[in-house]
Coordinates of C-alpha atoms in Angstrom, one line a residue:
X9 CA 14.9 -15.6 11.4
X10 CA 15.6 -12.0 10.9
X11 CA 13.5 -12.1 7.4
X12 CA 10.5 -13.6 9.1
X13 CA 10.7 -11.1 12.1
X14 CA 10.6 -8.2 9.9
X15 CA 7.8 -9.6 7.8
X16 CA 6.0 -10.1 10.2
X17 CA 6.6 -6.3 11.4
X18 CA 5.8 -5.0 8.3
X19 CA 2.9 -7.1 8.1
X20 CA 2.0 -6.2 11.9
X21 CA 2.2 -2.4 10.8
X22 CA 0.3 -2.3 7.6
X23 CA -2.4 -3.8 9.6
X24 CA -2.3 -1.1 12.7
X25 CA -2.6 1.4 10.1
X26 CA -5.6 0.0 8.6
X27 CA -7.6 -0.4 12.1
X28 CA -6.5 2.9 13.2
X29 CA -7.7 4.3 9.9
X30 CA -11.3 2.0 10.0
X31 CA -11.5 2.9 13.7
X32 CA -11.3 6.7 14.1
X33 CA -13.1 7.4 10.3
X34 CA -16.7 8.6 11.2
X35 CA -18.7 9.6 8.0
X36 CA -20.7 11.9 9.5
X37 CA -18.2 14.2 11.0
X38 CA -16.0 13.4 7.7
X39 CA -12.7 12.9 9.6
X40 CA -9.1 12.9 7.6
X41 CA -8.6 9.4 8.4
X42 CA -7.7 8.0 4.9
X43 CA -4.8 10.6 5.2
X44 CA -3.1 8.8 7.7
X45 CA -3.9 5.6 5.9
X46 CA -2.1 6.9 3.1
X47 CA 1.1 8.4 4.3
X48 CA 1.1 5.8 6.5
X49 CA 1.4 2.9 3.7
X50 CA 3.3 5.4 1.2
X51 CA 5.9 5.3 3.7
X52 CA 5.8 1.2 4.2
X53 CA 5.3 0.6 1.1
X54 CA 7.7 3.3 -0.3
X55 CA 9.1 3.7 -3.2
X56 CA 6.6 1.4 -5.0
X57 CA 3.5 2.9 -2.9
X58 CA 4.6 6.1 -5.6
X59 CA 2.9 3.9 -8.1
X60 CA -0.5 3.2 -5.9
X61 CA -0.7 7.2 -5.4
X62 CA 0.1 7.8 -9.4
X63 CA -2.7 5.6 -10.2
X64 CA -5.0 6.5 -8.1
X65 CA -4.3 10.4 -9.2
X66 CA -4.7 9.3 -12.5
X67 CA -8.0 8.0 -11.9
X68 CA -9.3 11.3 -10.4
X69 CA -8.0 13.3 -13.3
X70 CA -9.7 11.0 -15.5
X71 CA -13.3 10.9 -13.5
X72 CA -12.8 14.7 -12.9
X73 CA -12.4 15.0 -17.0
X74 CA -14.9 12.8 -18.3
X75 CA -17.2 13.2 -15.6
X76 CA -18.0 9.3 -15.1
X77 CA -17.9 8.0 -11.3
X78 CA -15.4 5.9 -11.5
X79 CA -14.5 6.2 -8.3
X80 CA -17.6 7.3 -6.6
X81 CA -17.4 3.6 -6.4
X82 CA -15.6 3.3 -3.4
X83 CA -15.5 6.3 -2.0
X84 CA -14.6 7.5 1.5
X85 CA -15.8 4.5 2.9
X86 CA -14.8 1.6 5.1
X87 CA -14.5 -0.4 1.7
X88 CA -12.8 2.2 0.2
X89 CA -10.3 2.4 2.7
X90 CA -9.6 -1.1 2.7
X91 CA -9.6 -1.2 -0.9
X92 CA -7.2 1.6 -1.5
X93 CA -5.4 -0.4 1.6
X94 CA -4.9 -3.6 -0.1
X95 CA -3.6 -2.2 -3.3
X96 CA -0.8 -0.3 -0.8
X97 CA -0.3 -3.6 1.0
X98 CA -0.3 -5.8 -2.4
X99 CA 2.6 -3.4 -3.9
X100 CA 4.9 -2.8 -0.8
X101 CA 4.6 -7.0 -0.1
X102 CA 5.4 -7.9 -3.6
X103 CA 8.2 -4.7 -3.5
X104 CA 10.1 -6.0 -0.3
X105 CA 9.5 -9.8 0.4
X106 CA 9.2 -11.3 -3.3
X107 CA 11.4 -9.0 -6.0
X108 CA 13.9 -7.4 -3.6
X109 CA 15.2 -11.0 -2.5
X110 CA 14.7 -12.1 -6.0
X111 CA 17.1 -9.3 -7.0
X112 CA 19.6 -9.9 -4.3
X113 CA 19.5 -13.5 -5.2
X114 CA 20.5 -12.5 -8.8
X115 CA 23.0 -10.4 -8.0
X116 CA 24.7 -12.4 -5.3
X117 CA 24.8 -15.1 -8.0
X118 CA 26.1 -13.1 -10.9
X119 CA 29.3 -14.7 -11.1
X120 CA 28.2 -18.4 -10.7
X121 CA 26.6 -20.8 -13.1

């Protein structure tokens, strides 16, 4: 009961921070709303959201060096937030509700079998 209630949570929040993100961006102003988008999964999502961010730094350093748009893409878009989004979500799901109790499961069973 207490798993599915803070799935759900977690799932609940992820989500809020998405809308809020898609709702208050305006292109034409160019608002900071993919910053709360990010600290706001990095946190959820936290500590695998590190490898998200690392990846996605990666990928700048490498457009900004080879000068190829790789992620010119995307961009600061609606799609790019949800894009950059989903890859939070993806992580910090897997992280907490598949290998965490997949870990716990091992190590609660250590000594049997």
């Amino acid at each position: 009961m207490l798993k599915n209630s803070l799935k759900s949570f977690w799932v609940l929040l992820s989500v809020v921070i998405l809308c809020i993100t898609l709702y208050t961006y305006d292109p034409e102003v160019g608002s900071d709303s993919g910053i709360f988008l990010v600290y706001g999964m990095l946190i959820l999502a936290f500590p695998s959201s590190l490898v998200v961010a690392g990846l996605v730094t990666a990928l700048v350093l490498l457009q900004e060096t080879l000068k190829v748009p790789i992620l010119d893409l995307i961009g600061n878009t609606h799609f790019g937030f949800v894009f950059l989004w989903l890859l939070f979500f993806l992580c910090g799901y897997y992280q907490w509700f598949k290998f965490l109790p997949w870990c716990w499961r091992k190590w609660v069973n250590r000594g049997q079998g």
